[in-house]
Short mmCIF file of C-alpha atoms in Angstrom, two decimals:
data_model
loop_
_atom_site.label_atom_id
_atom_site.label_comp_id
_atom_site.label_asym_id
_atom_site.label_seq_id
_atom_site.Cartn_x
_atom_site.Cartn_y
_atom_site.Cartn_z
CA UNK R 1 0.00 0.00 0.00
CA UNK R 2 2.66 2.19 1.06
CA UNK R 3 4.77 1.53 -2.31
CA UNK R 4 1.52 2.36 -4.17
CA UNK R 5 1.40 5.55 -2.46
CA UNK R 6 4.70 7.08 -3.24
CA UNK R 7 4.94 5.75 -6.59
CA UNK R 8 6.35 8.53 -9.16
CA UNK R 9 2.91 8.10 -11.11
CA UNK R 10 0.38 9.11 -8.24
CA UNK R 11 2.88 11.92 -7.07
CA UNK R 12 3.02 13.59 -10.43
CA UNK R 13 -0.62 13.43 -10.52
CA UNK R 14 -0.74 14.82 -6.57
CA UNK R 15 1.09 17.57 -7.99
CA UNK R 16 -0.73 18.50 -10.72
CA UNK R 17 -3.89 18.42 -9.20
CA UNK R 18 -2.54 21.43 -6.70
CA UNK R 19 -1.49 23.33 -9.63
CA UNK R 20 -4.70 23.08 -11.15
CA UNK R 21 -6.77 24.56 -7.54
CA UNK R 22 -4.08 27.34 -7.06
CA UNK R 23 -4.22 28.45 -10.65
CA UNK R 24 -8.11 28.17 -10.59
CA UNK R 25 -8.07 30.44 -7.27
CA UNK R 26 -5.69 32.69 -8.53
CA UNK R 27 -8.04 33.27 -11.78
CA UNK R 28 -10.88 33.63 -9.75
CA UNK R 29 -9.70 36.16 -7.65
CA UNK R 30 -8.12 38.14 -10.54
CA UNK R 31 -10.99 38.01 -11.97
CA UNK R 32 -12.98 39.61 -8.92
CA UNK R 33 -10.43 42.35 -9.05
CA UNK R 34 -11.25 42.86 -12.45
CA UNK R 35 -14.87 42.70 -12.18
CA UNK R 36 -15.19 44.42 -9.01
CA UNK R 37 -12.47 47.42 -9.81
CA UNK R 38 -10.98 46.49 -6.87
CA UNK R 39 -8.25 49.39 -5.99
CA UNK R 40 -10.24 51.99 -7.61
CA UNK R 41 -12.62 53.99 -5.55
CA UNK R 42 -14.59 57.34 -6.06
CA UNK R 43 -15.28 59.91 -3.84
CA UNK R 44 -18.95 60.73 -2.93
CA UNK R 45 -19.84 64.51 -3.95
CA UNK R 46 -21.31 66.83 -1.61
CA UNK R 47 -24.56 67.99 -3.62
CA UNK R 48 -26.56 68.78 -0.49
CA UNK R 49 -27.91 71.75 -0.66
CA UNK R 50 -28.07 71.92 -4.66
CA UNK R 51 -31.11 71.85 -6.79
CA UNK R 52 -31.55 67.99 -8.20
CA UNK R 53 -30.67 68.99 -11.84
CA UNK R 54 -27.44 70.12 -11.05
CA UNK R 55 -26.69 67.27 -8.70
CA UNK R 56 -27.80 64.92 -10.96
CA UNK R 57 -25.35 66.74 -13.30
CA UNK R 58 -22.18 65.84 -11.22
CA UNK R 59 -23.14 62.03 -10.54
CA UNK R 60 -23.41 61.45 -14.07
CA UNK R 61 -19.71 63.38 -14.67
CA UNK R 62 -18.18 61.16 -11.59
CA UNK R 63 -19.64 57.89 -13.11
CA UNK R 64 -21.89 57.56 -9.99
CA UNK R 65 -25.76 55.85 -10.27
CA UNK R 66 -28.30 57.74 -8.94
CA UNK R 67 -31.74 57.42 -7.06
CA UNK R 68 -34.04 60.53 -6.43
CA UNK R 69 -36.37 59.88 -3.51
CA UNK R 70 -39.13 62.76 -2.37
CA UNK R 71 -39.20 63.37 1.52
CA UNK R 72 -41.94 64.85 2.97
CA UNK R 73 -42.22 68.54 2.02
CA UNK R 74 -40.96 71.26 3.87
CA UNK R 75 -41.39 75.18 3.24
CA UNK R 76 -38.30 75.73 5.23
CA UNK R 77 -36.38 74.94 1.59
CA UNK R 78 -36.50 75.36 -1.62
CA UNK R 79 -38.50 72.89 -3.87
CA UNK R 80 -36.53 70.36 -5.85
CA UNK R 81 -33.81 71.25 -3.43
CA UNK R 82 -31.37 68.31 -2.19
CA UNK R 83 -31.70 67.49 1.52
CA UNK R 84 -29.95 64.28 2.24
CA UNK R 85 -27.40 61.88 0.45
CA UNK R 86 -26.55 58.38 1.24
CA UNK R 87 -23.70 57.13 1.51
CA UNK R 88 -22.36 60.65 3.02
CA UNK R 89 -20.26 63.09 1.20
CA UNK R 90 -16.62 62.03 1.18
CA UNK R 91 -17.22 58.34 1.51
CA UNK R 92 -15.34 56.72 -1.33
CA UNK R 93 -17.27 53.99 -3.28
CA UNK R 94 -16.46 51.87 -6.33
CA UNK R 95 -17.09 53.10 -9.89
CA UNK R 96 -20.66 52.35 -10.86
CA UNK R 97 -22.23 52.77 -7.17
CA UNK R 98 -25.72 53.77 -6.76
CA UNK R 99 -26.12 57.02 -4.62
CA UNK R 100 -29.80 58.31 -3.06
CA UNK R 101 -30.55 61.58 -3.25
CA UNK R 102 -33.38 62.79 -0.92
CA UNK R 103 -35.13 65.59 -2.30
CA UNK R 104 -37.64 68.46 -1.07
CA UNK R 105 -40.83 67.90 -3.69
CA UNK R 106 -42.27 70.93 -5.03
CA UNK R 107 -44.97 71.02 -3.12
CA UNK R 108 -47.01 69.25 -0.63
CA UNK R 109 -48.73 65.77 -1.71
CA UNK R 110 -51.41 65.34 -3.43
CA UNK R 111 -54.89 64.21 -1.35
CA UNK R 112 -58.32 63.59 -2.88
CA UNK R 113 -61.05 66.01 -1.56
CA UNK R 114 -63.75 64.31 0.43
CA UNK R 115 -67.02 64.02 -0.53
CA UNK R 116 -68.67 66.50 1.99
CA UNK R 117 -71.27 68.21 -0.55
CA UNK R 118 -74.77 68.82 0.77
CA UNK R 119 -73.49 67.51 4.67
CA UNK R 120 -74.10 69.95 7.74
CA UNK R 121 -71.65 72.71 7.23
CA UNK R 122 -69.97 71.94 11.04
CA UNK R 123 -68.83 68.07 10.14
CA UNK R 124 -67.61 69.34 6.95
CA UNK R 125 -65.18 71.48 8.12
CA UNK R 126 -64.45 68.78 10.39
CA UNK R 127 -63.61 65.98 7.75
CA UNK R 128 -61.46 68.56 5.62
CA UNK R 129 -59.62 69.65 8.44
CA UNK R 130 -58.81 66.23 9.10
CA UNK R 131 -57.40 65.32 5.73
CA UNK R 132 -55.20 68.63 5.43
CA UNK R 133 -57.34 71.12 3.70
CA UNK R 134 -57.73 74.46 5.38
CA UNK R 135 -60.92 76.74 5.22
CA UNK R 136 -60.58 80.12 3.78
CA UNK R 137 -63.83 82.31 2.84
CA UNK R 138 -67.13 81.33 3.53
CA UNK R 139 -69.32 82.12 1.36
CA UNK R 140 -73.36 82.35 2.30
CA UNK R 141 -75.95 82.14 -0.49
CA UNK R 142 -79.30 81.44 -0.71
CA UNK R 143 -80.90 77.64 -0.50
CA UNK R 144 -83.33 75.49 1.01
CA UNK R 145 -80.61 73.53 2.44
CA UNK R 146 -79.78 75.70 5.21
CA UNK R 147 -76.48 75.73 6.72
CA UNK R 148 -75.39 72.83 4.23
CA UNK R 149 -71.77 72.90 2.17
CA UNK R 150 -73.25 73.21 -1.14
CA UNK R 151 -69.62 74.14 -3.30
CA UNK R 152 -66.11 73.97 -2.60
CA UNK R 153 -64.05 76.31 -4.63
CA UNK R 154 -60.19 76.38 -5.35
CA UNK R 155 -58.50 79.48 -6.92
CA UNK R 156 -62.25 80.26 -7.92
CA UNK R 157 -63.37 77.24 -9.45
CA UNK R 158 -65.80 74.69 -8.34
CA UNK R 159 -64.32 71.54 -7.15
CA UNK R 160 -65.70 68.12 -7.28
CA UNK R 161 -65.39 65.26 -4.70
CA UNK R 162 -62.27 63.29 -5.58
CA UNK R 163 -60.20 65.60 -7.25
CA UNK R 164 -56.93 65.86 -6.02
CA UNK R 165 -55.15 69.00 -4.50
CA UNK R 166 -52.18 69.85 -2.59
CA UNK R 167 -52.07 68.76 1.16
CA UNK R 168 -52.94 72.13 3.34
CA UNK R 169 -54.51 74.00 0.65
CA UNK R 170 -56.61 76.93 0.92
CA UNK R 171 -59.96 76.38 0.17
CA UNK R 172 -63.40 78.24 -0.40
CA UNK R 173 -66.80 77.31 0.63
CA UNK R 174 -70.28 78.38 0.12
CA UNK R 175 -72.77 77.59 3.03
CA UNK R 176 -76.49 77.23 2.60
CA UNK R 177 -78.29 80.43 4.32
CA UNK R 178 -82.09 79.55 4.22
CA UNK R 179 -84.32 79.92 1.45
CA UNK R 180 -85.28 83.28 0.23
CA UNK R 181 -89.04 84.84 1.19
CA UNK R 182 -91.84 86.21 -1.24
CA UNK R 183 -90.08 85.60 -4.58
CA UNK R 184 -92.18 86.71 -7.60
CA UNK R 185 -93.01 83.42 -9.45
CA UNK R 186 -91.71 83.43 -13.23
CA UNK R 187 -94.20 83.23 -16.31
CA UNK R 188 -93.12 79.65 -18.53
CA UNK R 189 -96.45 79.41 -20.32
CA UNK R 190 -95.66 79.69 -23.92
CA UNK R 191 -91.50 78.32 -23.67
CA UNK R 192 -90.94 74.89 -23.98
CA UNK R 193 -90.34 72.43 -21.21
CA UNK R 194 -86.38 72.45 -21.55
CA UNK R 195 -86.71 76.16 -21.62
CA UNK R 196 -89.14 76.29 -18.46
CA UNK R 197 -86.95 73.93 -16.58
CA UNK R 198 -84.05 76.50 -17.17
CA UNK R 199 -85.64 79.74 -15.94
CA UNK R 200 -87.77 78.02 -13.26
CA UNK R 201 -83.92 77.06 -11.70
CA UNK R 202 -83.00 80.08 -12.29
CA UNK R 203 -85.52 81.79 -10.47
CA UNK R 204 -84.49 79.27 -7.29
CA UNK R 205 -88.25 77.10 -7.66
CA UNK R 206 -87.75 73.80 -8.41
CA UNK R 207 -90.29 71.76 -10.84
CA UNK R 208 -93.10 69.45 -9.67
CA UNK R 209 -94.91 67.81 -11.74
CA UNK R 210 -94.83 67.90 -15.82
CA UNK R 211 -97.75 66.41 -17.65
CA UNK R 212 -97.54 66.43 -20.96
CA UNK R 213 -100.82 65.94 -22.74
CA UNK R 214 -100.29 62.95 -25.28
CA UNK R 215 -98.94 61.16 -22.27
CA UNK R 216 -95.12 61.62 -23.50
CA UNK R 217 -92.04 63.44 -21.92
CA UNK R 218 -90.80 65.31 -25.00
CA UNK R 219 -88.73 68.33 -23.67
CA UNK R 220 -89.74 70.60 -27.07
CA UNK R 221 -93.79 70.59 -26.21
CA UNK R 222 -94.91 73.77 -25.10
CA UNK R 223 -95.95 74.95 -21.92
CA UNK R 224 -99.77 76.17 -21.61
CA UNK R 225 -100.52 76.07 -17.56
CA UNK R 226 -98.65 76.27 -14.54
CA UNK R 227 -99.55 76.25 -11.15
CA UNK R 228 -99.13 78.48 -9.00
CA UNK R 229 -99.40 81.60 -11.80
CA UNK R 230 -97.27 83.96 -12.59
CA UNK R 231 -97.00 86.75 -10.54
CA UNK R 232 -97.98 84.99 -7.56
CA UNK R 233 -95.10 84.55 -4.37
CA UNK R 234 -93.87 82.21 -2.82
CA UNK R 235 -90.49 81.12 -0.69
CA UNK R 236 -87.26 79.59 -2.55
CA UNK R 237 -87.30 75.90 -3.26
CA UNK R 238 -91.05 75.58 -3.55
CA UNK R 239 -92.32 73.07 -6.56
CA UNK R 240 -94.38 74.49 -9.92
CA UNK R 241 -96.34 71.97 -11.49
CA UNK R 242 -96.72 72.23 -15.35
CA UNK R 243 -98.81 71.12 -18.42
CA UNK R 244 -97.22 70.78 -21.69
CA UNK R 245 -98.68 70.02 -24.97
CA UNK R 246 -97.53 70.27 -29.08
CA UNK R 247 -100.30 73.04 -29.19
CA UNK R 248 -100.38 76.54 -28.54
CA UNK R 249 -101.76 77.58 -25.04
CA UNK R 250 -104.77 79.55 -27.28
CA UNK R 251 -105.66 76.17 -29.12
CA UNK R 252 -106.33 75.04 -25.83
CA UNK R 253 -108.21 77.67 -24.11
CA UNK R 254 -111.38 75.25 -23.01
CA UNK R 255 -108.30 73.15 -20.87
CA UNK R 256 -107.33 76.06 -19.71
CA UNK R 257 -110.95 77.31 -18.24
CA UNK R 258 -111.16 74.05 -16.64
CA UNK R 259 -107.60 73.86 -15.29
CA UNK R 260 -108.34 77.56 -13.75
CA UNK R 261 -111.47 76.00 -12.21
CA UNK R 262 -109.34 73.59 -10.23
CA UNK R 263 -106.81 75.80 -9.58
CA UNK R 264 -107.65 79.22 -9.48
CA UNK R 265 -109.74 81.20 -6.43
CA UNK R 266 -112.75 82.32 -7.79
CA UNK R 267 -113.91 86.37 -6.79
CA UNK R 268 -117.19 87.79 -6.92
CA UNK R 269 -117.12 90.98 -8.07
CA UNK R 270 -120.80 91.69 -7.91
CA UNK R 271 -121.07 92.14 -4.47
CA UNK R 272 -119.69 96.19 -3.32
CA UNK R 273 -116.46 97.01 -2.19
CA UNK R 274 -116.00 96.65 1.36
CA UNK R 275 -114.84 99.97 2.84
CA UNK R 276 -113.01 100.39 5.64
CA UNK R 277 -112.81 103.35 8.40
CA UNK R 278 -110.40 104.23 10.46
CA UNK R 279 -111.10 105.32 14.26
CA UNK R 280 -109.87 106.93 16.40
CA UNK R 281 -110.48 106.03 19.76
CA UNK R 282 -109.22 108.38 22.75
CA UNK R 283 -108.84 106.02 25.47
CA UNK R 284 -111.04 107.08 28.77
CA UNK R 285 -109.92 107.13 32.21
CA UNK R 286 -113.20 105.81 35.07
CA UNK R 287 -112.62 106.88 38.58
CA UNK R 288 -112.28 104.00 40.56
CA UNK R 289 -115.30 103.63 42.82
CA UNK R 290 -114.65 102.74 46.11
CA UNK R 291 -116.30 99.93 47.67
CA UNK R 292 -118.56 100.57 50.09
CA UNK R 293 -117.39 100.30 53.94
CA UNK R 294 -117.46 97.15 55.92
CA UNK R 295 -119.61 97.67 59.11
CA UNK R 296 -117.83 97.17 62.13
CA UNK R 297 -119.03 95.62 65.03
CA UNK R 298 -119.28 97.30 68.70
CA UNK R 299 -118.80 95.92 71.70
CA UNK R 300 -121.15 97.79 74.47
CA UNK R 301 -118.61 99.34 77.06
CA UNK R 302 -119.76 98.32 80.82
CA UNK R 303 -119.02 101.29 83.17
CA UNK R 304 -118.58 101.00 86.65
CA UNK R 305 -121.28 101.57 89.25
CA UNK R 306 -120.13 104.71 91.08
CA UNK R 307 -120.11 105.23 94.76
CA UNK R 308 -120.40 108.38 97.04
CA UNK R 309 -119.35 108.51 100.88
CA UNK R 310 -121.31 110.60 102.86
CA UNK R 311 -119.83 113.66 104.31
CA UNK R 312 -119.74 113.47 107.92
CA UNK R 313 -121.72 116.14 109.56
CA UNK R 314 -119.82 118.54 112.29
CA UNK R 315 -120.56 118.63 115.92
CA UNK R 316 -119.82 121.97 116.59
CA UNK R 317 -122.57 124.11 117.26
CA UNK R 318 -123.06 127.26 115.17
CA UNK R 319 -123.07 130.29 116.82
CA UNK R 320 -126.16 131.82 117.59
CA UNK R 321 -127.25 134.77 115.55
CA UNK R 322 -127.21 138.30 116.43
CA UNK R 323 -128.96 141.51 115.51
CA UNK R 324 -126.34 142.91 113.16
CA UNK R 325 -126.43 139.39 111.42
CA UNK R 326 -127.60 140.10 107.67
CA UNK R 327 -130.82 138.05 106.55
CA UNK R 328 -130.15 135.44 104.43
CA UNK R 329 -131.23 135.14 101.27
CA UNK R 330 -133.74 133.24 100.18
CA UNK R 331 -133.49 129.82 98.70
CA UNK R 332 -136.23 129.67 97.35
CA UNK R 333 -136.17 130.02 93.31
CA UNK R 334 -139.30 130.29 91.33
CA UNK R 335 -140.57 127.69 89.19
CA UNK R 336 -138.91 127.45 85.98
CA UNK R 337 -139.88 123.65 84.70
CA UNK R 338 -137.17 122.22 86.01
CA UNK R 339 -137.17 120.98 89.64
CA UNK R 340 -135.16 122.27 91.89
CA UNK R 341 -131.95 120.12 93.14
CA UNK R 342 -132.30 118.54 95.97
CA UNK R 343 -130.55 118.87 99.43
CA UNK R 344 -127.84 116.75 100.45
CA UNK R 345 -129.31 113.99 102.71
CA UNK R 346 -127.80 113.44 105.94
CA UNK R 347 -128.37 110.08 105.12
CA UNK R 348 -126.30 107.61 103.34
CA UNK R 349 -127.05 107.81 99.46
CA UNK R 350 -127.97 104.85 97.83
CA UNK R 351 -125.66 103.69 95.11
CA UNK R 352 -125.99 103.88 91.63
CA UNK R 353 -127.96 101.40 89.57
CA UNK R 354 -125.72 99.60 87.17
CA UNK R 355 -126.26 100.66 83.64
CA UNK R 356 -128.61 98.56 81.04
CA UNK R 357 -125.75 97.47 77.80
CA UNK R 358 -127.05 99.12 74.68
CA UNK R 359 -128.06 97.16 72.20
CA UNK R 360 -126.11 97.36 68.73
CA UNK R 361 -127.99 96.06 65.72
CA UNK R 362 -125.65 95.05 62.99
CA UNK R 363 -126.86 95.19 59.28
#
């Protein structure tokens, strides 16, 4: 076994085996070199700053790929203006490399206006505040649809839902304020029904019904009634009914009469005018009568029976009278219908009787 092994045969065949895997690694990694420019590196530019054309411009003179990629916008810098570069400035890459450029857009993106026509005026605000689109005028116009978003306008044009503008763009709205009072209703009898359609909008009704008298619904046939007349007033939005027909509104005079039977008051003129007078009525002032007063009741006072003590009579004698003593005068008064008061009795006086109550009668 061991002579089989070092025999010249197998050794030369040992040997040229390794030849053959060195050279085929040496090749391969020559060829790497080759392939890969191994030894020859670039410098990244420093295009920050620079507007994308002109960096662009220099990646292409360096022999350096390039990928553009727009970052969010910002006002702070110009648009089309390069922000960012990857790998950095001053890294050294091989020929060939692919750079990314990050680059302010022009403006902001692009988002689709939300359908918000004919909604309450405060959730639409809401919902295009929410997607990035900022109110400017509001406008106020007349329409049934009070306080509803009827338009949106941007740069003075009407804008439809899904059309796409610029993130936090300034928009316009106009606002439903109510429907209009006592608007003079238009006259359509004698236009055709496309025609009365147009001025009928125009004039801020909108149109009820439309019989047409064959039974069709051609637009061309010619209008001969309408209800309410012309003339008449009536608040924005309210419906006019009209009759159409391929004849003339005199051909069909006899419809007419009986349409105006239906529809129209009648007035009897016969009777007189009624005329009224204006008066003038001073207003009068009545003295207020006082009611008549409530009778009060009395309670009869009880007075207290009075006693008198009798005076004690003195002891001492008078003196007896002399001749130089004057006469006394007489006591004795005439008659003059009233008696005479009597003396004081020595006696004791009775008392007083006690005093009957009066009686009160109330009414």
């Amino acid at each position: 076994m061991l002579k089989s092994l070092f025999n010249w045969k197998v050794l030369v065949n040992l040997v040229v085996a390794i030849g053959v895997f060195v050279g085929l690694v040496w090749l391969t990694f020559r060829w790497l070199e080759y392939h890969t420019n191994h030894g020859q590196e670039i410098p990244v530019p420093n295009v920050v700053n620079k507007s994308v054309h002109d960096a662009v411009k220099i990646l292409d003179d360096t022999g350096l790929e390039y990928e553009v990629d727009s970052a969010n916008y910002d006002p702070k810098y110009r648009p089309f203006q390069v922000l960012q570069i990857y790998p950095a400035p001053g890294s050294r890459v091989k020929d060939g490399r692919t750079v990314r450029l990050k680059v302010n857009p022009r403006t902001w993106a692009q988002i689709a206006v939300p359908d918000v026509i004919n909604k309450y005026s405060g959730l639409a605000f809401q919902r295009l505040d929410q997607v990035g689109l900022k109110i400017g005028d509001t406008i106020y116009e007349p329409s049934i649809q009070k306080d509803a978003l009827l338009r949106i306008l941007y740069k003075g044009n009407a804008v439809n839902p899904g059309a796409r503008l610029p993130r936090f763009s300034i928009i316009d709205v106009v606002v439903g304020s109510g429907p209009m009072r006592n608007i003079s209703i238009p006259n359509v009898v004698g236009l055709s029904v496309k025609e009365a359609r147009a001025v009928i909008t125009k004039s801020m009704f909108e149109v009820g019904l439309v019989e047409h008298e064959d039974g069709g619904k051609d637009e061309s046939d010619i209008i001969y009634y309408q209800d309410p007349a012309s003339g008449d007033v009536r608040d924005q939005g309210m419906q006019i009914d009209l009759w159409a027909s391929k004849k003339t509104p005199g051909e069909l005079r006899a419809k007419v009469e009986q349409l105006n039977s239906i529809y129209r008051m009648k007035v009897d003129t016969s009777l007189p005018p009624v005329r009224y007078e204006e008066v003038h009525n001073e207003p009068s002032y009545e003295t207020p009568v006082a009611p008549p007063p409530t009778p009060r009741r009395e309670t009869p006072k009880v007075e207290a029976p009075k006693t008198e003590t009798p005076k004690p009579q003195s002891a001492t004698p008078k003196p007896a009278s002399t001749g130089t003593d004057k006469p006394k005068a007489s006591t004795s008064t005439p008659a003059t219908g009233n008696a005479a008061k009597p003396a004081a009795s020595t006696t004791t006086q009775q008392p007083a009787q006690k005093p009957k109550a009066k009686k009160v009668v109330v009414e």
